[in-house]
Coordinates of C-alpha atoms and ligand atoms in Angstrom, one line a residue:
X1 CA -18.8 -15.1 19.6
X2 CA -20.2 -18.8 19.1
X3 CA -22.6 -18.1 21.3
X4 CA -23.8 -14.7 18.5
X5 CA -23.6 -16.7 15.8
X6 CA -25.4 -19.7 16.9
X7 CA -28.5 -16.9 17.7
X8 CA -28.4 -15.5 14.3
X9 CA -28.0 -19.2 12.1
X10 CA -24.2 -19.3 12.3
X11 CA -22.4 -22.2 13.5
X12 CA -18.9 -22.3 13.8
X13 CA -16.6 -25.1 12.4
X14 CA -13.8 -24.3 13.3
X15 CA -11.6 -21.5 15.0
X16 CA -7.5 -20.8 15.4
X17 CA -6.6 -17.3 16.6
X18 CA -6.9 -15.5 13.7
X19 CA -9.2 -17.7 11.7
X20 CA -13.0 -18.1 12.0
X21 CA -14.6 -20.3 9.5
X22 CA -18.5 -20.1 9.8
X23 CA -21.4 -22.1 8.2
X24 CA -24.8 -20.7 7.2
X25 CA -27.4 -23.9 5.7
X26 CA -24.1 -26.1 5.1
X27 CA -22.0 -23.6 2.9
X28 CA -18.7 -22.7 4.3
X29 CA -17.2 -19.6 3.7
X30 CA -13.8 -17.6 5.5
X31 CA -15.1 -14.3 7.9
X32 CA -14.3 -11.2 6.5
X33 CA -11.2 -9.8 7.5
X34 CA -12.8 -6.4 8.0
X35 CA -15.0 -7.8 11.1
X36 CA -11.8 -8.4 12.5
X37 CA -9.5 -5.6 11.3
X38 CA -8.6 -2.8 13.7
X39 CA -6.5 0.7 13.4
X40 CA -4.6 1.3 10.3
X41 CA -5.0 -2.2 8.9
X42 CA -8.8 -1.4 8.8
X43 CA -8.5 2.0 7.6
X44 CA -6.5 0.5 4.3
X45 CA -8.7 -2.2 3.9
X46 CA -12.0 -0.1 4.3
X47 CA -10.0 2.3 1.3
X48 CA -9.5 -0.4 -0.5
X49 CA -13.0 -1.2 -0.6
X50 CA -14.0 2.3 -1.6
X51 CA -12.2 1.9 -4.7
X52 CA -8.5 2.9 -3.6
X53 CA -6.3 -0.3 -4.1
X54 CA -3.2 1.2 -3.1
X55 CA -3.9 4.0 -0.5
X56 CA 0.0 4.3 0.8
X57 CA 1.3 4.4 -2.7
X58 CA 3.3 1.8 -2.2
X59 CA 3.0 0.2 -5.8
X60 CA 5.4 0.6 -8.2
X61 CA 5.4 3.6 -10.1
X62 CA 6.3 4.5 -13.9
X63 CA 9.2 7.3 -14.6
X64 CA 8.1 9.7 -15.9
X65 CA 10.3 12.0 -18.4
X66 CA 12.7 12.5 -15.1
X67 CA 14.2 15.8 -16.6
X68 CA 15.6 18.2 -14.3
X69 CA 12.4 21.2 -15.2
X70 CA 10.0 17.7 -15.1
X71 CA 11.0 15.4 -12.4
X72 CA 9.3 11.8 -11.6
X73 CA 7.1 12.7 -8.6
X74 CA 6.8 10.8 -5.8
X75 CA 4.2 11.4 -2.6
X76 CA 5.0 11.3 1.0
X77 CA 3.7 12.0 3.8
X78 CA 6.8 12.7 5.5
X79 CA 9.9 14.7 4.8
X80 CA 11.8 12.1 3.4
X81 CA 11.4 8.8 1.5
X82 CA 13.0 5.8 0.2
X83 CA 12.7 5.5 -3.2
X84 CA 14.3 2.5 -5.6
X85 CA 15.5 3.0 -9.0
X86 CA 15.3 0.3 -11.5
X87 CA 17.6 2.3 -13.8
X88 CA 17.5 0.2 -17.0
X89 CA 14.9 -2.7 -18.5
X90 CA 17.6 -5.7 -17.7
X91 CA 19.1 -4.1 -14.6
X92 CA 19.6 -7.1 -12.2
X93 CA 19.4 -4.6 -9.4
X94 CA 17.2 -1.5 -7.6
X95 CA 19.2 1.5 -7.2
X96 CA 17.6 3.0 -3.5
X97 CA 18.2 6.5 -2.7
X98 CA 16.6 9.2 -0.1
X99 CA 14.2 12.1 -1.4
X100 CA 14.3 14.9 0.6
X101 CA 11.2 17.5 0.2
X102 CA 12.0 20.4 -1.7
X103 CA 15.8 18.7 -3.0
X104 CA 15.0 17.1 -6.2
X105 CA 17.6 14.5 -6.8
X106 CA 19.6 13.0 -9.8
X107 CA 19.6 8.9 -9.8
X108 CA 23.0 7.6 -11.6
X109 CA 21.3 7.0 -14.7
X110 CA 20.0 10.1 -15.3
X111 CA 16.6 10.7 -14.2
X112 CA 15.8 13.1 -11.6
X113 CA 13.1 12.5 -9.2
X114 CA 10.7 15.1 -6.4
X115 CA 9.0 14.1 -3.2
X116 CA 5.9 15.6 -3.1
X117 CA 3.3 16.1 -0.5
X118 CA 0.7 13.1 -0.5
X119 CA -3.2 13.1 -0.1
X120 CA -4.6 11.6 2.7
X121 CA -6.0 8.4 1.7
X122 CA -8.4 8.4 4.3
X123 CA -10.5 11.4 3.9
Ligands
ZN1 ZN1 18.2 5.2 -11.9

């Protein structure tokens, strides 16, 4: 690697495992972790970069009217899925349940909820 980057004008200051910091004409800068990302960690962060910031869904969501005839959906890709429940503004807790596909389910306070199938992120 030193050896590539001192052929193309790079020299390397420093290096740990996981950690290459570079120099180009005295400016320091951190590698990319893309160059260095591999499987599933580069998929998400090459999705990220084409303008999906959370491509597992994995950011909180908003409930929407949670009725029984309009449930809060929520994607998976499998058949089931965790899902928390902050059930009211000042609630000091999450209330976690499992969704099940195709068995919409009732938190305690009320709103119901669906797991639905989810896009793939990567196509
Ligand atoms: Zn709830």
């Amino acid at each position: 690697m030193a050896g590539l980057l001192a052929r193309t004008g790079f020299r390397v200051l420093g290096k740990r495992p996981s950690l290459l910091v570079c120099s180009v004409r005295g400016e320091k800068y951190m590698a990319d972790p893309l160059e260095h990302a591999t499987g599933i960690e580069r998929q998400e962060l090459e999705a990220i970069k084409k303008g999906n910031p959370d491509p597992f869904m994995m950011r909180v969501m908003k409930r929407g009217l949670g009725t029984k005839d309009q449930p809060t959906t929520v994607p998976s890709f499998h058949e089931s899925r965790i899902v928390g429940c902050i059930c009211h503004e000042e609630a000091f807790y999450v209330n976690w349940m499992w969704l099940y596909k195709g068995e919409p389910k009732r938190c305690e306070c009320g709103y119901w909820f669906k797991l639905t199938e989810a896009q793939d992120p990567f196509k």
